[in-house]
Short mmCIF file of C-alpha atoms in Angstrom, two decimals:
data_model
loop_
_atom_site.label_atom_id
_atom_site.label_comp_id
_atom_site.label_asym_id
_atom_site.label_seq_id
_atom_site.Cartn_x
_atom_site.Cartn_y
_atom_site.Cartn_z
CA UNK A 24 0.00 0.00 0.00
CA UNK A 25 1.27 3.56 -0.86
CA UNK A 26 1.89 5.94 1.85
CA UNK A 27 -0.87 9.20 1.55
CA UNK A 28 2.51 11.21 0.84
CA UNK A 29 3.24 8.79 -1.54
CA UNK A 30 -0.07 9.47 -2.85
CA UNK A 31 0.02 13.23 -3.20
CA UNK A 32 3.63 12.75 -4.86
CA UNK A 33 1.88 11.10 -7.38
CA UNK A 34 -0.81 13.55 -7.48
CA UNK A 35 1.66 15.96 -8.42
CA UNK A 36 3.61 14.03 -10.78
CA UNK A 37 0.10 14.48 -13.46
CA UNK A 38 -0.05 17.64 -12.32
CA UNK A 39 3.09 18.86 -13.68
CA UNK A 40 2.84 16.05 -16.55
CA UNK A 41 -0.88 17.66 -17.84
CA UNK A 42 1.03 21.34 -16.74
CA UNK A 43 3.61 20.61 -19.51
CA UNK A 44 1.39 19.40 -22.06
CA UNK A 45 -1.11 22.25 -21.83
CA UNK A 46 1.57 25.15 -21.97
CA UNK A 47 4.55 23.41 -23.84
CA UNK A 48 2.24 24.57 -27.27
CA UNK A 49 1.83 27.63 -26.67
CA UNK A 50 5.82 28.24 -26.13
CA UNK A 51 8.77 29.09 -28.81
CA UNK A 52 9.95 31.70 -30.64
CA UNK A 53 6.79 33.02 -31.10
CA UNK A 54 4.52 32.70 -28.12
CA UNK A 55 1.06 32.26 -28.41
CA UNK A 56 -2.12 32.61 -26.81
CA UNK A 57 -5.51 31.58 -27.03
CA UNK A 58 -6.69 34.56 -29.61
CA UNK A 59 -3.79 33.70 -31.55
CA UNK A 60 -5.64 30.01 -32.39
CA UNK A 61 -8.33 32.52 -34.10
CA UNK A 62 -5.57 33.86 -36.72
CA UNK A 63 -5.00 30.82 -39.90
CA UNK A 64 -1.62 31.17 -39.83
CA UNK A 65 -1.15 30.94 -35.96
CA UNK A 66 -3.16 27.77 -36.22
CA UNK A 67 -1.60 26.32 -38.59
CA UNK A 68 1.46 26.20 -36.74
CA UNK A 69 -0.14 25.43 -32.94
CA UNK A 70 -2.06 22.34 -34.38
CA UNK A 71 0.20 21.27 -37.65
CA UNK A 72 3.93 21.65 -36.19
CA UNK A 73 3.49 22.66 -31.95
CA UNK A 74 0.93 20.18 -31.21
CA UNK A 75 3.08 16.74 -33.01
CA UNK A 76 6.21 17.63 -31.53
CA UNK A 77 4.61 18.16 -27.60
CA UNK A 78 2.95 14.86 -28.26
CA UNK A 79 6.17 12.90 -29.63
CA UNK A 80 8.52 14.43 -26.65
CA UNK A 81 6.70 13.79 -23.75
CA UNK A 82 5.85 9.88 -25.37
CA UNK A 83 9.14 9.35 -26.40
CA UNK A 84 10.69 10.66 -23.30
CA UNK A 85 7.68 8.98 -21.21
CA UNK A 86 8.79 5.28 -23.51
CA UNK A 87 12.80 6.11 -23.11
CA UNK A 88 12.55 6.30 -18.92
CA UNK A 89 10.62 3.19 -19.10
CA UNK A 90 13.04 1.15 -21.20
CA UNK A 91 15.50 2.50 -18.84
CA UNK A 92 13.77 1.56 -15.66
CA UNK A 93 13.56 -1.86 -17.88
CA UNK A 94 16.92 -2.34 -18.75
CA UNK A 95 17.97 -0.94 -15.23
CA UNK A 96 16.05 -3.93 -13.21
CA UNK A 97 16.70 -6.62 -15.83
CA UNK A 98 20.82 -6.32 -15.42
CA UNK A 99 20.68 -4.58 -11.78
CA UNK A 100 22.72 -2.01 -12.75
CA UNK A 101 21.45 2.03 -12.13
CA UNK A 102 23.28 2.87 -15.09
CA UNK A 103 21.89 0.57 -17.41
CA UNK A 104 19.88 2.02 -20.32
CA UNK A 105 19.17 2.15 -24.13
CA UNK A 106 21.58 5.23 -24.59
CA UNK A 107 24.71 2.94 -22.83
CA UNK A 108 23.48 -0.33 -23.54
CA UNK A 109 23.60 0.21 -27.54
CA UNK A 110 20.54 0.09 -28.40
CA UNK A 111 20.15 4.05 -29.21
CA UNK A 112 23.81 3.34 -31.72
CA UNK A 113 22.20 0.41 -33.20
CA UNK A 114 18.72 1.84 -34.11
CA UNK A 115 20.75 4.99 -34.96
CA UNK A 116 23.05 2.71 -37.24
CA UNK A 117 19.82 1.11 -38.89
CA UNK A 118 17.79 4.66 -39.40
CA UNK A 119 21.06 6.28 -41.16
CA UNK A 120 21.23 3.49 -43.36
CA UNK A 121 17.59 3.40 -44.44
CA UNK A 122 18.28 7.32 -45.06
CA UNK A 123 21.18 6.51 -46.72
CA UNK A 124 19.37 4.22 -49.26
CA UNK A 125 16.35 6.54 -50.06
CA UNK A 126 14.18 5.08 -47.57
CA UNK A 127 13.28 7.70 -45.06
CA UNK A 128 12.33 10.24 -48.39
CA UNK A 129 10.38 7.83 -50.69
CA UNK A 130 7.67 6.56 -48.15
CA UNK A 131 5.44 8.15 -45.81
CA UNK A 132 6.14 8.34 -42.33
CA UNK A 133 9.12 6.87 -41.72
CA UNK A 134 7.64 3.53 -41.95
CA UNK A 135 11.18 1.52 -43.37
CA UNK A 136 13.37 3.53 -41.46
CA UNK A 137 11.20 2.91 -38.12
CA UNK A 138 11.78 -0.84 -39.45
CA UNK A 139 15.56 0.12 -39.93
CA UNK A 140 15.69 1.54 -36.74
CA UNK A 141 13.92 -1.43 -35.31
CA UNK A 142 16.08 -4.13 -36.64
CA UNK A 143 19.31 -1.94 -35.39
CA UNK A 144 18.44 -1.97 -31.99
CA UNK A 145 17.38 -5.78 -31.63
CA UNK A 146 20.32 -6.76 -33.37
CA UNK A 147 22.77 -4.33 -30.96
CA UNK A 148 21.50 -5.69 -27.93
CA UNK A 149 21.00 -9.76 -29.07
CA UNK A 150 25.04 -8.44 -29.91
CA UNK A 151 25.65 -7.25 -26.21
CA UNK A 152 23.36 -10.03 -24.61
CA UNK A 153 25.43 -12.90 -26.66
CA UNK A 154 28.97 -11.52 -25.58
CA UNK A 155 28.56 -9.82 -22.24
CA UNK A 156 26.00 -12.01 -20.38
CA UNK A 157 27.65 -15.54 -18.93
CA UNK A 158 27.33 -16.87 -15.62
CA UNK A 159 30.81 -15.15 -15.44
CA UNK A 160 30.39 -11.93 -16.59
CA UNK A 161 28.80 -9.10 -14.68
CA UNK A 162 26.49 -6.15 -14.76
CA UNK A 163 29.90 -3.58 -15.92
CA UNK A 164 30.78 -6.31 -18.47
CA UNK A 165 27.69 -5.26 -20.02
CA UNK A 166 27.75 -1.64 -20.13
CA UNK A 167 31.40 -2.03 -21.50
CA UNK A 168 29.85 -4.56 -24.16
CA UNK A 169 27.16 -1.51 -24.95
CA UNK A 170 30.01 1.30 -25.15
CA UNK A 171 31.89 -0.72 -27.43
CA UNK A 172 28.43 -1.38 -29.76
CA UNK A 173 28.04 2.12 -29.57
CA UNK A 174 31.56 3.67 -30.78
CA UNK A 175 31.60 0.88 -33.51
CA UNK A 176 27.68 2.03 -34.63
CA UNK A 177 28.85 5.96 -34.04
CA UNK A 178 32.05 4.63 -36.93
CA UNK A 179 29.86 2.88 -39.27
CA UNK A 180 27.33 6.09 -39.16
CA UNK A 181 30.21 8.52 -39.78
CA UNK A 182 31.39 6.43 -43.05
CA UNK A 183 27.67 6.24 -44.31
CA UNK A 184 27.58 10.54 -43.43
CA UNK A 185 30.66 10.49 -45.70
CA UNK A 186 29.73 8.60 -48.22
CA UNK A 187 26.19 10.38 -48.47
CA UNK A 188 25.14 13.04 -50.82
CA UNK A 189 24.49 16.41 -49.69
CA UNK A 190 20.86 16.03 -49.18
CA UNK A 191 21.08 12.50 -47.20
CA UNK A 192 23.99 13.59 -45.23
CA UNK A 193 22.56 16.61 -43.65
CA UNK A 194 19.57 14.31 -43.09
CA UNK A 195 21.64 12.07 -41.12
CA UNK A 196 23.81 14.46 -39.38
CA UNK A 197 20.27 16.36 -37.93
CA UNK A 198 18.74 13.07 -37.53
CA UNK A 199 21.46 11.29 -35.34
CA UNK A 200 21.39 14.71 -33.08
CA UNK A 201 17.98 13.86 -32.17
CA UNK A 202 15.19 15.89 -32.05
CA UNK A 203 11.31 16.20 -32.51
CA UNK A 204 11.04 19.39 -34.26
CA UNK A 205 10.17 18.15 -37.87
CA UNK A 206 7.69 15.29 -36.02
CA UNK A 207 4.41 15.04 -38.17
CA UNK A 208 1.05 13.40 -37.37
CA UNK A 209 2.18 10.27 -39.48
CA UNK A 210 5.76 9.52 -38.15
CA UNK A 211 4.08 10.16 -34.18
CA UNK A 212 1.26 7.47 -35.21
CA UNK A 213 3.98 5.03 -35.89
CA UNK A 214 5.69 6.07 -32.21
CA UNK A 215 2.49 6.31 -30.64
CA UNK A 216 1.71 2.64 -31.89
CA UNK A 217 4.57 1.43 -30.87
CA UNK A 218 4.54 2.72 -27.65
CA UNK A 219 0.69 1.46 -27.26
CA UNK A 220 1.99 -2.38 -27.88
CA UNK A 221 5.23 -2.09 -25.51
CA UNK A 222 3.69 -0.35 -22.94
CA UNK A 223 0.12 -3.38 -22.69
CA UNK A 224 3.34 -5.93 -23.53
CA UNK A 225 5.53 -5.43 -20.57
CA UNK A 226 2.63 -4.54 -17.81
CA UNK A 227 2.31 -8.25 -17.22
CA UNK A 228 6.28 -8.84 -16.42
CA UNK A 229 6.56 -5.42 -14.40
CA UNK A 230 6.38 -8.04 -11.05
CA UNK A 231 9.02 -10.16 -12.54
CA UNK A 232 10.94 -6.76 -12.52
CA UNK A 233 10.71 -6.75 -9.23
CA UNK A 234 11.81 -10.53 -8.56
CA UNK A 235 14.92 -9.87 -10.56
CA UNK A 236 16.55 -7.49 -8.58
CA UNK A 237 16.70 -10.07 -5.22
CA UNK A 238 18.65 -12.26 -7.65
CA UNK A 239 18.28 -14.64 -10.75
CA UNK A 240 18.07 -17.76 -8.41
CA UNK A 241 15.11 -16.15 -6.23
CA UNK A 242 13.14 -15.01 -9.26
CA UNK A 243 13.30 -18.88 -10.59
CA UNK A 244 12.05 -20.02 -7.12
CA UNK A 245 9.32 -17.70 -7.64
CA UNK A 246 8.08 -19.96 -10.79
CA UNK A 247 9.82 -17.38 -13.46
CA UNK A 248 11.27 -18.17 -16.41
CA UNK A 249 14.37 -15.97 -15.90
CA UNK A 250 15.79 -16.79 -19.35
CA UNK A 251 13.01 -16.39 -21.66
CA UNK A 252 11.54 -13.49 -19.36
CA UNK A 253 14.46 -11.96 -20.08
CA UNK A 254 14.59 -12.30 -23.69
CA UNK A 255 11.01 -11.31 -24.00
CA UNK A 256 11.97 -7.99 -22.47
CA UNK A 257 14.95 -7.59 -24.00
CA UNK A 258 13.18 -7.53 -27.84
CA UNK A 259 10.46 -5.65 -26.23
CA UNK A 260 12.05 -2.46 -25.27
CA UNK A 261 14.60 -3.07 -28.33
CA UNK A 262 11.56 -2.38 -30.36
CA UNK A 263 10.15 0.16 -28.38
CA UNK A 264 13.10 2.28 -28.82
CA UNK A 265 13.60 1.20 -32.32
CA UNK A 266 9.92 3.29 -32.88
CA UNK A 267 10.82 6.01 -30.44
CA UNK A 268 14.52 6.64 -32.29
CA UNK A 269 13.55 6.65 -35.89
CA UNK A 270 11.04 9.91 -34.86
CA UNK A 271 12.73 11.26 -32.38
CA UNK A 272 16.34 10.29 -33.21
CA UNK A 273 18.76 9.09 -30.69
CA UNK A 274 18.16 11.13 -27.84
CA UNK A 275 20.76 10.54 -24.67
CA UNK A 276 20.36 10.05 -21.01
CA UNK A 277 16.52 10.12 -20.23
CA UNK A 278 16.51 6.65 -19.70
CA UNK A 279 18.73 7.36 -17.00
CA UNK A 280 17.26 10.39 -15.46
CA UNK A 281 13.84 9.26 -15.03
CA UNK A 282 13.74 6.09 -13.20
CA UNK A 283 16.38 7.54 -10.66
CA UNK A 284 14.49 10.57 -10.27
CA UNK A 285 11.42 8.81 -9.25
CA UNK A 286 12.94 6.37 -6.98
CA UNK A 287 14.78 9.60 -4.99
CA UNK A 288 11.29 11.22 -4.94
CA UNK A 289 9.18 8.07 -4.00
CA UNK A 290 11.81 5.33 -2.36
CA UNK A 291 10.71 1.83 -2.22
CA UNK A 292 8.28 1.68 -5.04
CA UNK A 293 7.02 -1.24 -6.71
CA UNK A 294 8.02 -1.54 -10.68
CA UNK A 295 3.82 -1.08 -11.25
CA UNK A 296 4.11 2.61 -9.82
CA UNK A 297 7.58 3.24 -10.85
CA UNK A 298 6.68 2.64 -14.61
CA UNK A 299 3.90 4.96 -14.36
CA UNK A 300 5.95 7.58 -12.55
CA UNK A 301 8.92 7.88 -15.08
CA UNK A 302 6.89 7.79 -17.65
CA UNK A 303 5.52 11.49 -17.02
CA UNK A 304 8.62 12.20 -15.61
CA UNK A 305 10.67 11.21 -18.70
CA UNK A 306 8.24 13.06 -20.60
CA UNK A 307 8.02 15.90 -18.74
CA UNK A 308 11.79 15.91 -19.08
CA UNK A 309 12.02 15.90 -22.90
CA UNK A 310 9.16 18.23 -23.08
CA UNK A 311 10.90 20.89 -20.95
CA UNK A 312 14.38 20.32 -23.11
CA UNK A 313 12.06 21.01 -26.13
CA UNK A 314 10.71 24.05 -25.08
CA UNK A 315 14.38 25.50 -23.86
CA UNK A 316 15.81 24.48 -26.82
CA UNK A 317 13.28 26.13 -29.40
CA UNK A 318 13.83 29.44 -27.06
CA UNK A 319 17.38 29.76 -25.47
CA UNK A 320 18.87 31.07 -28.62
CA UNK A 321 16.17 33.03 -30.66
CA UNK A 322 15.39 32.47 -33.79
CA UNK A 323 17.76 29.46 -34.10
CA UNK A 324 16.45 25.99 -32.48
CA UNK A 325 18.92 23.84 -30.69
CA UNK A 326 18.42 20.28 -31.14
CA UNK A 327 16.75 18.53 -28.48
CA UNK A 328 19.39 15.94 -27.88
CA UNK A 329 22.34 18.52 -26.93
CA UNK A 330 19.59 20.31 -24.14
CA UNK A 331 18.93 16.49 -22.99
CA UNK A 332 23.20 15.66 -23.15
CA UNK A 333 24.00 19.03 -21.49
CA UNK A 334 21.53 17.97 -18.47
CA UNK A 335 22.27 14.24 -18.21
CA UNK A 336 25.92 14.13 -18.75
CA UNK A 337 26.25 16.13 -15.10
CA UNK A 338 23.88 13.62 -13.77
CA UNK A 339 25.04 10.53 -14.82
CA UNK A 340 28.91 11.56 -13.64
CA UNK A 341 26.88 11.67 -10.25
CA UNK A 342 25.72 8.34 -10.20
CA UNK A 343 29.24 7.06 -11.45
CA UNK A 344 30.73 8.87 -8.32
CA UNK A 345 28.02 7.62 -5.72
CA UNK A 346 28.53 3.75 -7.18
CA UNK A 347 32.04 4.23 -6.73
CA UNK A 348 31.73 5.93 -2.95
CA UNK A 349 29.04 2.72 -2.50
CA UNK A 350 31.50 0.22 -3.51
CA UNK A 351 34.66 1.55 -1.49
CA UNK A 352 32.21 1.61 1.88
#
């Protein structure tokens, strides 16, 4: 049962969420307000362009934390998630080279380089599960095997930038950045769907989530399949970030941010209220980024991802150092 201050923390985690997605809209370069919705060419922009990329930063920050929180009980490790694990390089690695081949311009919506994107990030973290997970190797083995994935994606991505024409290699370049600002109503039905099937998919193993942090050989006690569970999840959020990378691009550290966040605000939850919890958070957190980013440096945007790098590179040097004060007490 949740404490009633638990409760009221909660309370206030929509608040802010439904906060950020009323106002977010009506923020950028141009602010608006409601008499502005009257003028065409206002409303063009508040429902056409403002309206898509609110929805696909607070859902794919809202699906990022959650693959983090994921990845972060599955391998009991805090720093676990898609950005270190490898899945963000791989999906990144797939997306480019659907770009590079024509994909991403000749179709609607992204639809092949969602695929691309899809089949990137699988295939990174099948790589990382097959090399780093043994009964000898640990829970650092495996970010190690996920840094590695990622500087060897980052490679093959520069040589496909190089190789590009001027057209697909600026497409690339702004892509891999990450951002939401050229989201459409198409490309955030394919997120949106995506998210929708993850999200109903891994509700019935967030108590197995809990079971695997006391320990693979308590979780099996407990009737669980630790193996296949495992895989299951793993493909899972693979494919949930797949959707969320090839619209949003491969956006750092907010599957990091989140989960902590919510476990510092509300210790001791259960994976059923800490899924729900840095969801809005995550999206909250991308939202915000969005909005600074589109009005820090007027009239020039700054991509999403360096707001989103610039705010979880501090943070995730903290963890390192409180791991590393944890482990020498």
């Amino acid at each position: 049962m949740l404490k009633k201050e638990d409760c009221i923390r909660i309370l206030i985690f929509m608040i802010i969420g439904l906060l950020v997605l009323i106002f977010s809209p009506f923020i950028g370069i141009k602010n608006f307000s409601l008499a502005d919705l009257w003028k065409d060419e206002y409303r063009f922009i508040f429902f056409q362009i403002r309206i898509p990329r609110t929805l696909a930063s607070f859902l794919g920050g809202g699906g990022l934390a959650i693959a983090g929180m994921v990845y972060q009980a599955l391998f009991r490790n805090p720093l676990a998630s898609p950005y270190t694990l490898g899945v963000s390089g791989g999906a990144s690695l797939g997306a480019a080279l659907c770009i590079f081949l024509g994909a991403g311009s000749n179709l609607p919506g992204f639809s092949l380089v969602s695929a691309g994107a899809f089949t990137g990030g699988v295939a990174a973290m099948a790589i990382v599960y097959m090399f780093a997970w043994s009964k000898e190797s640990n829970s650092t083995t495996l970010l190690l095997a996920g840094v590695i994935i990622t500087t060897v994606c980052s490679g093959f991505i520069m040589f496909i930038h190089q190789i590009s024409s001027l057209d697909k290699a600026f497409q690339i370049m702004r892509w891999t950045i990450g951002g939401v600002d050229g989201t459409d109503y198409t490309s955030l039905m394919v997120m949106c769907g995506t998210l929708i099937v993850y999200i109903i998919a891994i509700a019935f193993f967030l108590p197995h989530l809990d079971l695997f942090l006391t320990g693979d050989d308590i979780a099996h006690s407990r009737g669980i399949n630790v193996a296949r569970s495992r895989q299951i999840l793993i493909v899972l959020t693979a494919f949930a970030v797949g959707g969320i990378v090839s619209t949003c691009g491969p956006i750092g550290f907010v599957g990091i941010i989140a989960p902590h966040v919510c476990r510092m605000i509300i210790p001791g939850t259960q994976h059923r209220m800490l899924a729900f919890t840095s969801f809005i958070t995550g999206g909250v957190f991308l939202t915000i980024s969005d909005v600074i980013s589109r009005i820090i440096f007027p009239p020039t945007e700054i991509p999403v991802g360096i707001i989103t790098a610039l705010c979880g590179g501090p943070f995730f040097l903290l963890l390192l150092i409180r791991r590393k004060k944890r482990l020498l007490m």
